[in-house]
Amino acid sequence: MFPEITAAKISWRAYLLALGGCLLTTLAALPLRHLLDLANMVMLFLLTVFLVTLKLGRGPGVLSAVVSVVLFDYVFVPPHLELIPSDAQYLVTLAVMLAVALMTAQLTAGLQTQTRIASSREQQTRRLYQLARDLAGAASRWEVQTALDGYLGDSGYRAVLHLLDEGVAPQHSTADAELGDFVQDVIRRAKTLECPKCNHALFVPLLAPSRVNGVMVVTRSDDKARTPHEEQELFETVASLIAIAIERLHYVEVAEETHLQASAERLRASILSALSHDMRTPLTALVAMADSLTLTGRVAVASTTETATAIRNQALAMDQMLGNLLEMARLQSGKAVLRKEWQLFDDLIASSLRQLKNTRGSHPVRVHLAPDMPLVKFDAVLMERVVVNLLENAFKYTLPDTPIDISAAMEGEWALLTVCDRGPGFPSGRTEDLFELFVRGTPESSKTGMGLGLAICRTIVEAHGGTIQAHNRPEGGACVQIRLPLGIPPALDHEEMMS
Amino acid sequence: MSAPITILLVEDEPQLLRVVRSVLEGEGYRVFEADTGRRGLIEASTRKPDLLIVDLGLPDMDGADLVREFRTWSDAAVLILSARVEESAKIVALDSGADDYLTKPFGIGELLARVRALVRRIAKSSEGSSRLTFGDVTVDLARRSVTRNGEAVHLTNLEYRLLVLLASNPGKVLTQRQLMHDIWGSAYAENSHYLRIYVSRLRQKLEPNPAEPVHFLTETGVGYRFEM
């Protein structure tokens, strides 16, 4: 990638070719010696020197200059086949010829070098431009490093980024500690330094407009390449491109964080308002009912048993709400770990129904399981929370004795679980909003709740790579459908599984 | 008549302690109490209770540690009360030797049902019957045969072993790990779906309504429980 600008490796073959060229010219000129003037013969040799230099470079050019003069003298200058010319004036011819040949060689070689430098510069610029374009599209530090690796390719150099935000280089050994010190030094002085002890590694600071972002450490992976120090200017250019990309990423992160904070702030506000309304109302009812137990006799109140049952139900409803709230907090904190295992839908439905045996009332529940439902991978505890929430909604918002249908089926690569009721259905046109936090179908409903249930369902289902959708049945009633990816269930290799 | 069943209640919340104690005494049990784990262990060694009821969140020690220590010298039944929604804490306690758990808040009716089931098990374990009966199913342990409504039910060897393991521990929560270990061996510990498939098969063959089982119950995230 960085073409050699200095004297190219010139093998002995080039010198041999130069020698051959001179001999060929001599042989070609031999039959012409009676036709041409000696001065014109010289021109043939000068052309040879020029061509040799052009094709083979400076060294062979100089060789051909010297050899040409010697051959010319030996073969063409009288006396023939003798080195000492008969006439002293030929000495001038030979001297001028040598001088012109050497100068030709020198100038041609110089021009060649210039051309090579120009073309390598152009190539470098193109590569830098490509790097700049890659860096502009990089969305993470990892992609910045990838772009850099792509730029270096097999150039014989390797570069590692030590970014300030990530803490500089883990220090496992004394060698690493030394490297860490060096990095710190470079950052403090904001100056490129070479580390002679570590295989001439070059430490280039990543200087962005507002601060030093870190250090790029360039090492040679190919010992034949020049030391990174000799390419310092180039690496400093690369470092400045990277510094700008890192700076841009930094500001993107800052912007995202601010956005997150703002939405967390909004969420907190809605939690507080939901808590104060949706928890206080049932609490007030609890206090009133407990009071009514001690007031018996003075005021006409419902029977003790009835009141006690109401208190119990209210408390349990609040416990369910609190459970949802805690679950949501846990899921949103990002610390919840899915304990996914291969599960059966019949198990999930059975355990969800059993959890609700007290709230179910007189609703008949019909379970429709497609035959041969395969194992599906999910976190049983969380998914049970989803099904319980859906069933609870169905029990809560429909009239007693109306049936609830749960069905499980497969469709393509998805496992479907649908809960349907025969109630009033969802308010039309708002089925998407219902899965938002603290959104309720009817905002000031008399039913206890705070608009958490469906939001948790969506969070859990989406964490499993699935989707959840609500719709109303044409014949009346609400349906919520969960889709979970089927995956490939493990083979049952136990001997008895086949029986 | 034999001596009354004794229960040791280890719970640090005084209100709960008071109401649970009075309810249990109302049922004719003899109740001792302790409000810390350390006191609980001392009481347990002197009172030799038939049933230990422990809160998992004690002020001075982890309830699971208490259960583990108690188990080193006693076979009495252990019921755990836990306020934690975390399944892992429950599983640790059950693996340490607890028989059953109740998650707070629980109803008194539910507590009494669990206590009765555990006490019944204490009484049963000394009988050593060769026959298990639940619903319309009879398991003849001596002849290794299972009948439902008098008709023979064919079970594979593994199905039968799982049935016997579950049915001989009625009311006890058996964790996934315990069941996998006892039936399939520890090499299969990662393949808990075998367990689910087998329980599902037992339900198909022996439950009156497999969609809503009453005998083979799932304790989600924990394991299974068999109810008579």
XYZ file of C-alpha atoms in Angstrom:
727
model
C 0.000 0.000 0.000
C 2.850 2.364 0.629
C 4.905 1.755 -2.601
C 8.631 1.944 -2.116
C 9.747 5.411 -3.191
C 13.490 4.957 -2.623
C 15.768 2.812 -4.820
C 13.824 -0.225 -5.793
C 15.221 -3.602 -5.079
C 17.383 -4.201 -8.072
C 18.378 -7.712 -8.705
C 21.465 -8.913 -10.481
C 19.218 -9.715 -13.431
C 18.704 -6.010 -14.137
C 22.476 -5.488 -14.307
C 22.837 -8.491 -16.566
C 20.127 -7.083 -18.856
C 21.907 -3.701 -18.914
C 25.127 -5.459 -19.929
C 23.267 -7.443 -22.584
C 21.716 -4.240 -23.943
C 25.138 -2.666 -24.443
C 26.535 -5.756 -26.182
C 23.461 -5.913 -28.455
C 23.907 -2.258 -29.436
C 27.580 -2.910 -30.198
C 26.684 -5.901 -32.386
C 23.934 -3.943 -34.143
C 26.241 -0.991 -34.733
C 29.106 -3.163 -36.026
C 27.893 -3.404 -39.659
C 27.212 0.347 -39.691
C 30.647 1.484 -38.642
C 31.668 2.207 -42.256
C 28.454 4.068 -43.054
C 28.111 6.219 -39.936
C 30.235 8.876 -38.414
C 31.639 8.089 -34.969
C 29.643 11.011 -33.513
C 26.407 9.400 -34.713
C 27.477 6.011 -33.335
C 27.679 7.694 -29.914
C 23.991 8.598 -30.263
C 23.061 4.889 -30.566
C 24.866 4.186 -27.293
C 23.292 7.172 -25.550
C 19.835 5.904 -26.627
C 20.688 2.520 -25.096
C 21.727 4.140 -21.786
C 18.479 6.146 -21.784
C 16.308 3.088 -22.432
C 18.131 0.958 -19.872
C 17.690 3.619 -17.166
C 14.041 4.065 -18.041
C 13.292 0.367 -17.772
C 15.731 -0.833 -15.142
C 16.549 2.165 -12.962
C 19.544 4.184 -11.921
C 22.114 1.467 -11.082
C 21.887 -0.506 -14.333
C 21.772 2.898 -16.143
C 25.139 3.914 -14.681
C 26.574 0.504 -15.483
C 25.373 0.723 -19.083
C 26.873 4.252 -19.351
C 30.308 3.004 -18.303
C 30.131 -0.205 -20.355
C 28.932 1.712 -23.428
C 31.904 4.067 -23.259
C 34.329 1.171 -22.863
C 32.745 -0.860 -25.730
C 32.576 2.186 -27.969
C 36.230 2.902 -27.327
C 37.283 -0.710 -27.732
C 35.281 -1.573 -30.833
C 34.778 1.618 -32.790
C 37.479 4.128 -31.875
C 40.630 3.510 -33.884
C 42.778 1.646 -33.318
C 40.100 -1.057 -33.215
C 40.171 -3.631 -30.457
C 42.425 -1.464 -28.326
C 41.552 0.706 -25.412
C 44.030 3.524 -25.878
C 42.775 5.732 -28.730
C 45.291 6.598 -31.431
C 44.245 10.195 -31.499
C 44.118 12.318 -28.358
C 40.982 14.131 -29.607
C 39.004 10.877 -29.121
C 39.657 11.279 -25.427
C 37.389 14.336 -25.531
C 34.700 12.335 -27.364
C 34.877 9.566 -24.768
C 34.826 11.953 -21.821
C 31.828 13.884 -23.167
C 30.079 10.619 -23.991
C 30.580 9.352 -20.437
C 29.387 12.611 -18.947
C 26.265 12.778 -21.154
C 25.481 9.074 -20.534
C 25.762 9.473 -16.765
C 23.643 12.621 -16.779
C 21.011 10.913 -18.948
C 20.915 8.039 -16.494
C 20.671 10.433 -13.548
C 17.896 12.589 -15.036
C 15.826 9.684 -16.288
C 16.022 7.925 -12.940
C 15.047 11.155 -11.163
C 12.029 11.556 -13.393
C 11.008 7.965 -12.737
C 11.172 8.552 -9.008
C 9.058 11.674 -9.305
C 6.400 9.796 -11.257
C 6.376 6.987 -8.732
C 6.050 9.402 -5.831
C 3.201 11.214 -7.573
C 1.287 8.039 -8.294
C 1.795 6.682 -4.791
C 0.620 10.003 -3.351
C -2.461 9.785 -5.483
C -3.096 6.239 -4.310
C -2.592 7.289 -0.698
C -5.026 10.148 -1.087
C -7.586 7.805 -2.576
C -7.136 5.379 0.327
C -7.404 8.170 2.878
C -10.554 9.358 1.166
C -11.962 5.816 1.366
C -11.020 5.676 5.063
C -12.727 9.012 5.693
C -15.850 7.721 3.979
C -15.827 4.480 6.021
C -15.310 6.435 9.228
C -18.189 8.769 8.407
C -20.495 5.746 8.281
C -19.108 4.079 11.428
C -21.762 3.756 14.132
C -19.605 2.291 16.873
C -16.024 2.177 18.101
C -15.813 -1.324 16.839
C -16.668 -0.139 13.329
C -14.005 2.569 13.595
C -11.421 -0.101 14.354
C -12.769 -2.191 11.462
C -12.429 0.757 9.067
C -8.875 1.288 10.278
C -8.042 -2.387 9.828
C -9.522 -2.234 6.333
C -7.358 0.799 5.547
C -4.161 -0.834 6.748
C -4.988 -4.082 4.979
C -1.779 -6.003 4.337
C 0.419 -2.917 4.371
C 2.688 -4.450 6.965
C 1.388 -2.165 9.730
C -1.051 -2.798 12.517
C -2.802 -0.103 14.540
C -4.637 -0.446 17.846
C -6.825 2.279 19.330
C -6.626 3.035 23.035
C -9.589 5.261 23.774
C -9.829 7.395 26.902
C -13.525 6.604 27.464
C -12.823 2.906 27.696
C -9.984 3.250 30.168
C -6.555 2.907 28.720
C -5.109 -0.540 27.988
C -5.616 -3.219 30.628
C -2.315 -3.698 32.412
C -1.550 -7.346 32.983
C 2.205 -7.391 32.933
C 5.103 -5.008 33.354
C 5.364 -4.736 29.574
C 1.717 -3.668 29.457
C 2.263 -1.245 32.319
C 5.131 0.334 30.406
C 2.890 0.635 27.376
C 0.189 2.201 29.546
C 2.668 4.797 30.839
C 3.694 5.584 27.304
C 0.059 6.061 26.280
C -0.503 8.406 29.232
C 2.583 10.371 28.290
C 1.435 10.785 24.693
C -2.014 11.928 25.824
C -0.558 14.448 28.264
C 1.851 15.956 25.746
C -0.527 15.547 22.761
C 2.517 14.724 20.675
C 3.479 11.773 18.508
C 6.196 9.644 20.130
C 8.162 6.637 19.029
C 8.832 3.832 21.465
C 12.243 2.506 20.459
C 12.051 -0.389 22.946
C 8.775 -1.776 21.609
C 9.775 -2.617 18.030
C 9.606 1.044 16.974
C 5.919 1.319 17.742
C 4.574 4.778 16.998
C 2.163 6.400 19.465
C -0.038 8.936 17.696
C -2.451 11.024 19.803
C -6.034 11.221 18.530
C -6.425 14.984 18.509
C -10.002 16.133 18.096
C -11.079 19.787 18.147
C -12.222 19.647 21.777
C -9.916 17.114 23.420
C -7.500 14.217 23.066
C -9.656 11.117 22.539
C -6.942 8.541 22.965
C -3.922 7.100 21.260
C -3.372 5.085 18.110
C -0.477 2.679 18.487
C 1.062 1.692 15.159
C 3.347 -1.304 14.999
C 5.045 -3.103 12.172
C 3.678 -6.548 11.475
C 6.082 -6.969 8.566
C 9.751 -6.297 9.421
C 10.494 -5.378 5.809
C 8.209 -2.331 5.987
C 9.685 1.007 6.943
C 9.462 1.963 10.620
C 6.142 3.671 11.404
C 8.192 6.702 12.394
C 9.217 7.220 8.772
C 5.504 7.358 7.823
C 4.677 9.606 10.755
C 2.996 12.310 8.677
C 0.660 9.803 7.074
C -0.255 8.193 10.377
C -0.927 11.589 11.902
C -3.388 12.292 9.096
C -5.082 8.928 9.725
C -5.184 9.679 13.458
C -6.884 13.023 12.877
C -9.576 11.341 10.747
C -10.143 8.751 13.468
C -10.195 11.375 16.195
C -12.993 13.215 14.419
C -14.972 9.983 13.962
C -14.569 9.123 17.666
C -15.594 12.634 18.641
C -18.718 12.321 16.498
C -19.592 8.967 18.125
C -19.064 10.520 21.539
C -21.561 13.276 20.823
C -24.064 10.800 19.396
C -23.832 8.869 22.676
C -24.263 12.012 24.719
C -27.338 12.932 22.680
C -28.816 9.453 23.105
C -28.201 9.495 26.827
C -29.957 12.829 27.153
C -32.874 11.443 25.189
C -33.018 8.343 27.423
C -32.893 10.456 30.537
C -35.761 12.553 29.275
C -37.912 9.499 28.570
C -36.992 7.967 31.956
C -38.056 11.259 33.509
C -41.402 11.092 31.702
C -41.854 7.484 32.772
C -41.185 8.384 36.384
C -43.730 11.156 36.259
C -46.386 8.815 34.890
C -45.503 6.144 37.473
C -45.942 8.655 40.258
C -49.285 9.875 38.982
C -50.443 6.310 38.391
C -49.323 5.296 41.873
C -51.031 8.188 43.561
C -54.341 7.640 41.787
C -54.501 3.913 41.169
C -53.087 2.823 44.509
C -54.783 5.394 46.694
C -58.287 4.692 45.466
C -58.277 1.020 46.469
C -56.385 1.886 49.674
C -59.135 4.333 50.600
C -61.653 1.566 50.042
C -59.599 -0.751 52.272
C -59.488 1.794 55.103
C -63.220 2.416 54.786
C -64.044 -1.287 54.837
C -61.780 -1.959 57.834
C -63.445 0.961 59.663
C -66.893 -0.364 58.858
C -66.005 -3.598 60.679
C -65.457 -1.718 63.949
C -68.503 0.500 63.465
C -71.005 -2.360 63.288
C -74.191 -1.446 65.092
C -73.987 2.299 64.699
C -74.258 2.479 60.914
C -76.046 0.122 58.622
C -73.236 -1.830 56.967
C -72.859 -4.979 54.956
C -72.287 -8.216 56.830
C -68.895 -8.832 58.412
C -68.121 -11.781 56.161
C -68.940 -9.775 53.064
C -66.718 -6.887 54.141
C -63.846 -9.201 55.075
C -64.068 -10.888 51.681
C -64.056 -7.490 49.950
C -60.981 -6.405 51.915
C -59.237 -9.620 50.988
C -60.020 -9.291 47.285
C -58.984 -5.657 47.227
C -55.680 -6.473 48.923
C -54.997 -9.315 46.496
C -55.782 -7.065 43.529
C -53.302 -4.535 44.869
C -50.717 -7.270 45.316
C -51.136 -8.240 41.662
C -50.711 -4.570 40.678
C -47.606 -4.249 42.806
C -46.253 -7.451 41.279
C -46.718 -5.980 37.803
C -45.075 -2.737 38.864
C -42.049 -4.544 40.313
C -41.799 -6.810 37.284
C -41.876 -3.777 34.990
C -39.171 -2.049 37.017
C -37.047 -5.186 36.854
C -37.535 -5.566 33.093
C -36.865 -1.902 32.415
C -33.737 -1.803 34.546
C -32.213 -4.087 31.926
C -30.988 -6.469 34.632
C -33.617 -9.127 34.043
C -32.066 -12.247 32.575
C -34.301 -14.523 30.549
C -34.155 -18.109 31.812
C -35.203 -19.648 28.539
C -35.900 -23.372 28.500
C -37.796 -25.658 26.155
C -41.362 -25.580 27.433
C -44.783 -27.005 26.634
C -47.724 -24.690 26.052
C -50.088 -27.025 27.927
C -47.930 -26.625 31.041
C -47.936 -22.848 30.632
C -51.715 -22.662 30.237
C -52.395 -25.081 33.098
C -50.165 -23.257 35.580
C -51.546 -19.840 34.572
C -55.101 -21.073 35.087
C -54.220 -22.522 38.471
C -52.725 -19.203 39.597
C -56.034 -17.551 38.829
C -58.296 -20.121 40.453
C -59.504 -17.497 42.947
C -60.143 -14.673 40.450
C -61.631 -16.844 37.765
C -65.168 -16.699 39.124
C -67.717 -18.525 37.031
C -66.043 -18.059 33.645
C -65.771 -21.314 31.748
C -62.312 -21.537 30.145
C -61.945 -23.563 26.956
C -58.451 -24.681 26.002
C -57.774 -25.534 22.351
C -54.317 -27.033 21.851
C -53.264 -27.944 18.342
C -52.157 -31.597 18.276
C -48.368 -32.054 18.210
C -47.544 -28.590 19.530
C -43.745 -28.673 19.689
C -41.569 -27.502 22.560
C -41.089 -23.727 22.502
C -38.182 -21.952 24.166
C -39.183 -19.294 26.680
C -38.791 -18.115 30.271
C -41.654 -19.952 31.952
C -42.033 -17.538 34.884
C -42.199 -14.436 32.673
C -44.433 -16.045 30.067
C -46.773 -17.204 32.822
C -47.000 -13.565 33.868
C -48.070 -12.717 30.289
C -50.794 -15.377 30.159
C -51.984 -14.534 33.686
C -52.278 -10.851 32.750
C -54.233 -11.656 29.599
C -56.585 -14.047 31.388
C -57.009 -11.627 34.257
C -58.033 -8.877 31.840
C -60.502 -11.254 30.264
C -61.985 -12.161 33.653
C -62.038 -8.534 34.776
C -63.656 -6.899 31.777
C -66.306 -9.475 30.861
C -69.609 -10.516 32.412
C -69.692 -13.591 34.681
C -70.365 -16.934 32.990
C -69.121 -15.738 29.568
C -66.587 -18.181 28.150
C -62.876 -17.448 27.655
C -60.991 -19.265 24.892
C -57.275 -20.021 24.948
C -55.783 -21.569 21.857
C -52.293 -22.595 20.855
C -51.308 -23.322 17.262
C -48.440 -23.117 14.788
C -48.193 -20.837 11.782
C -45.059 -21.007 9.670
C -42.120 -20.316 11.951
C -44.282 -19.026 14.779
C -46.073 -20.496 17.739
C -49.338 -18.653 18.349
C -51.107 -18.297 21.665
C -54.450 -16.511 21.591
C -56.714 -15.465 24.452
C -60.228 -14.388 23.443
C -63.251 -13.318 25.449
C -66.878 -12.433 24.753
C -66.813 -9.045 26.434
C -67.220 -5.515 25.078
C -63.888 -5.699 23.196
C -61.206 -3.017 22.959
C -62.143 0.582 22.171
C -61.870 0.548 18.389
C -58.850 2.094 16.725
C -56.752 2.118 19.897
C -55.484 -1.417 20.006
C -51.829 -0.389 19.437
C -51.786 2.217 22.262
C -53.044 -0.325 24.781
C -49.590 -1.876 24.966
C -48.051 1.436 26.065
C -47.246 1.925 29.744
C -50.045 3.367 31.887
C -52.509 3.431 29.012
C -55.919 2.022 29.869
C -58.820 1.363 27.558
C -61.022 3.605 29.693
C -58.790 6.041 31.624
C -60.867 6.480 34.816
C -62.302 2.999 34.876
C -63.920 1.725 38.055
C -61.864 -1.466 37.708
C -58.636 -1.538 39.707
C -55.556 -1.375 37.547
C -52.978 1.017 36.261
C -52.409 0.154 32.639
C -49.371 -2.002 33.318
C -50.548 -5.482 32.382
C -50.416 -5.258 28.592
C -47.260 -3.121 28.631
C -45.497 -5.874 30.610
C -46.872 -8.495 28.228
C -45.371 -6.636 25.300
C -42.007 -6.115 27.031
C -41.762 -9.808 27.885
C -42.928 -11.097 24.502
C -40.590 -8.759 22.629
C -37.690 -9.826 24.844
C -38.376 -13.332 23.510
C -38.211 -12.099 19.911
C -41.997 -12.351 19.525
C -44.881 -9.988 18.884
C -48.196 -9.294 20.572
C -51.327 -7.889 18.937
C -54.858 -7.092 19.979
C -57.992 -7.175 17.874
C -61.729 -7.442 18.302
C -63.624 -10.488 17.134
C -66.252 -9.798 14.467
C -68.810 -11.667 16.582
C -67.919 -9.535 19.627
C -65.211 -9.842 22.238
C -61.518 -9.037 22.535
C -58.572 -11.166 21.419
C -54.881 -10.851 22.185
C -52.479 -12.929 20.151
C -48.874 -13.724 21.053
C -46.417 -14.978 18.466
C -43.220 -16.642 19.629
C -40.462 -17.881 17.328
C -40.613 -21.690 17.066
C -36.900 -22.466 16.827
C -35.624 -26.005 16.495
C -36.589 -28.093 19.517
C -33.876 -30.393 20.842
C -33.918 -33.984 19.664
C -35.290 -36.446 22.190
C -32.545 -39.004 22.225
C -33.572 -40.979 25.267
C -34.379 -44.597 24.546
C -37.898 -44.396 25.887
C -38.865 -41.188 24.114
C -39.715 -43.189 21.041
C -42.138 -45.543 22.750
C -54.847 -40.492 71.693
C -51.402 -39.592 70.503
C -49.629 -36.347 71.462
C -50.671 -33.234 69.468
C -48.655 -32.309 66.423
C -46.068 -29.619 67.248
C -45.202 -26.786 64.918
C -42.298 -24.334 65.223
C -42.949 -20.984 63.584
C -39.884 -18.858 62.753
C -41.067 -15.433 61.612
C -39.893 -11.924 62.482
C -43.039 -9.954 61.575
C -45.090 -9.848 64.849
C -48.515 -9.307 63.243
C -48.114 -12.266 60.943
C -46.680 -14.366 63.769
C -49.691 -13.567 65.949
C -52.367 -14.373 63.393
C -50.712 -17.538 62.058
C -50.142 -18.804 65.582
C -53.748 -18.263 66.613
C -55.079 -19.931 63.472
C -52.822 -22.982 63.902
C -53.724 -23.291 67.575
C -57.366 -23.058 66.562
C -56.763 -26.157 64.440
C -55.476 -28.039 67.473
C -51.731 -27.864 66.770
C -49.199 -27.034 69.461
C -47.275 -23.976 68.305
C -43.849 -22.678 69.390
C -42.379 -19.512 67.988
C -39.082 -17.784 67.352
C -38.407 -14.386 65.837
C -34.817 -14.914 64.708
C -33.002 -17.716 62.903
C -30.679 -18.372 65.830
C -33.557 -18.611 68.304
C -35.318 -20.832 65.775
C -32.460 -23.333 65.695
C -32.306 -23.470 69.505
C -36.083 -23.928 69.778
C -35.983 -26.600 67.078
C -33.376 -28.633 68.956
C -35.283 -28.493 72.255
C -38.895 -28.734 70.986
C -38.310 -31.341 68.247
C -41.224 -30.037 66.117
C -43.085 -32.200 63.610
C -43.294 -29.227 61.248
C -41.057 -26.209 60.845
C -42.487 -23.071 59.220
C -39.704 -20.619 58.259
C -39.707 -17.165 56.732
C -36.954 -16.928 54.099
C -36.168 -13.308 54.958
C -35.070 -13.458 58.583
C -33.155 -10.553 60.128
C -30.126 -12.533 61.271
C -29.693 -15.359 58.774
C -30.843 -16.706 55.449
C -33.855 -18.994 55.867
C -32.276 -21.458 53.420
C -29.221 -21.806 55.702
C -31.500 -22.491 58.641
C -33.287 -25.225 56.674
C -29.958 -26.771 55.661
C -28.758 -26.877 59.251
C -32.085 -28.222 60.540
C -32.004 -30.977 57.910
C -28.656 -32.276 59.160
C -30.385 -33.769 62.170
C -34.137 -33.769 61.511
C -36.519 -35.348 59.009
C -39.472 -33.197 60.093
C -41.491 -31.403 57.411
C -40.414 -27.881 56.447
C -42.650 -25.181 54.967
C -41.110 -21.964 53.671
C -42.770 -18.551 53.635
C -41.215 -16.240 51.100
C -41.892 -12.643 50.165
C -39.426 -12.859 47.346
C -40.691 -13.178 43.835
C -37.253 -14.483 42.893
C -37.613 -18.136 42.009
C -33.944 -18.801 42.704
C -34.202 -18.204 46.474
C -37.103 -20.648 46.690
C -35.234 -23.239 44.665
C -32.184 -22.957 46.929
C -34.367 -23.493 49.993
C -36.191 -26.452 48.408
C -32.904 -28.005 47.316
C -31.669 -27.507 50.892
C -34.432 -29.820 52.080
C -37.627 -27.764 52.434
C -40.807 -29.614 51.424
C -43.060 -26.800 50.278
C -43.325 -23.042 50.010
C -45.917 -20.297 50.203
C -45.426 -16.918 48.573
C -46.573 -13.874 50.501
C -49.263 -12.676 50.540
C -51.020 -16.001 51.100
C -54.498 -16.788 52.355
C -55.039 -18.529 55.673
C -57.036 -21.213 53.867
C -54.069 -21.959 51.661
C -51.670 -22.045 54.623
C -53.874 -24.499 56.490
C -54.223 -26.707 53.417
C -50.442 -26.892 53.031
C -49.931 -27.596 56.737
C -52.546 -30.357 56.665
C -50.962 -31.970 53.616
C -47.513 -31.968 55.244
C -48.850 -33.290 58.555
C -50.751 -36.040 56.740
C -47.507 -37.017 55.054
C -45.789 -37.372 58.430
C -48.552 -39.718 59.533
C -48.523 -41.663 56.257
C -44.780 -42.173 56.009
C -44.852 -44.495 59.001
C -47.523 -46.745 57.463
C -45.549 -48.115 54.507
C -48.475 -49.073 52.293
C -47.890 -51.011 49.079
C -50.722 -49.184 47.365
C -51.171 -45.535 46.275
C -54.598 -44.194 45.408
C -55.546 -40.813 43.971
C -58.647 -39.784 42.036
C -59.723 -42.859 40.073
C -56.174 -44.166 39.822
C -54.602 -46.962 41.866
C -50.893 -47.750 41.837
C -49.907 -51.204 43.088
C -46.294 -50.808 44.148
C -45.738 -54.518 44.727
C -47.006 -55.587 41.292
C -45.818 -52.419 39.514
C -49.231 -51.986 37.943
C -51.406 -48.928 37.431
C -55.167 -49.045 37.007
C -57.632 -46.271 36.287
C -61.315 -47.016 36.989
C -60.286 -50.643 37.315
C -58.738 -50.714 33.833
C -55.000 -51.277 33.400
C -53.033 -48.257 32.181
C -49.824 -48.912 30.294
C -46.896 -46.816 31.498
C -43.331 -46.999 30.236
C -40.623 -47.735 32.760
C -39.604 -44.071 33.117
C -43.212 -42.894 33.316
C -43.830 -45.368 36.111
C -40.741 -44.319 38.060
C -41.670 -40.634 37.746
C -45.226 -41.393 38.867
C -44.053 -43.304 41.940
C -41.525 -40.612 42.877
C -44.149 -37.859 42.635
C -47.014 -39.814 44.181
C -45.021 -41.006 47.184
C -44.296 -37.350 48.070
C -47.782 -35.838 48.044
C -47.841 -32.093 48.802
C -44.071 -31.836 48.476
C -42.550 -29.574 45.856
C -39.907 -31.529 43.965
C -37.515 -29.234 42.123
C -36.638 -29.782 38.512
C -33.080 -30.608 39.607
C -34.202 -33.250 42.144
C -36.548 -34.920 39.648
C -34.029 -34.915 36.803
C -31.377 -36.310 39.122
C -33.556 -39.106 40.532
C -35.115 -40.279 37.268
C -32.599 -39.527 34.522
C -29.375 -39.106 36.457
C -27.263 -36.001 36.705
C -25.975 -36.388 33.137
C -29.378 -35.244 31.912
C -29.643 -32.231 34.230
C -29.613 -29.827 31.257
C -32.439 -31.645 29.483
C -35.299 -30.535 31.710
C -37.676 -30.715 28.744
C -37.674 -34.525 29.157
C -39.289 -33.951 32.532
C -41.947 -31.670 31.025
C -42.768 -34.143 28.295
C -43.076 -37.018 30.782
C -45.270 -35.060 33.177
C -47.428 -34.096 30.207
C -47.739 -37.798 29.286
C -48.698 -38.753 32.845
C -51.376 -36.056 32.722
C -52.702 -37.381 29.424
C -52.921 -40.902 30.839
C -54.047 -40.235 34.419
C -55.643 -36.780 34.788
C -59.443 -36.394 34.482
C -58.876 -33.179 32.466
C -55.264 -32.932 31.255
C -55.732 -29.243 30.306
C -56.449 -28.361 33.922
C -54.602 -30.952 35.997
C -55.461 -31.521 39.660
C -52.808 -34.121 40.594
C -49.649 -33.303 38.631
C -49.216 -29.584 39.282
C -46.594 -27.291 37.786
C -44.716 -24.958 40.116
C -43.550 -22.602 37.403
C -39.820 -22.037 37.361
C -39.379 -24.384 40.356
C -40.550 -27.904 39.643
C -43.631 -30.084 40.197
C -45.946 -30.953 43.046
C -48.184 -33.960 43.354
C -51.564 -33.566 45.032
C -53.689 -36.520 46.097
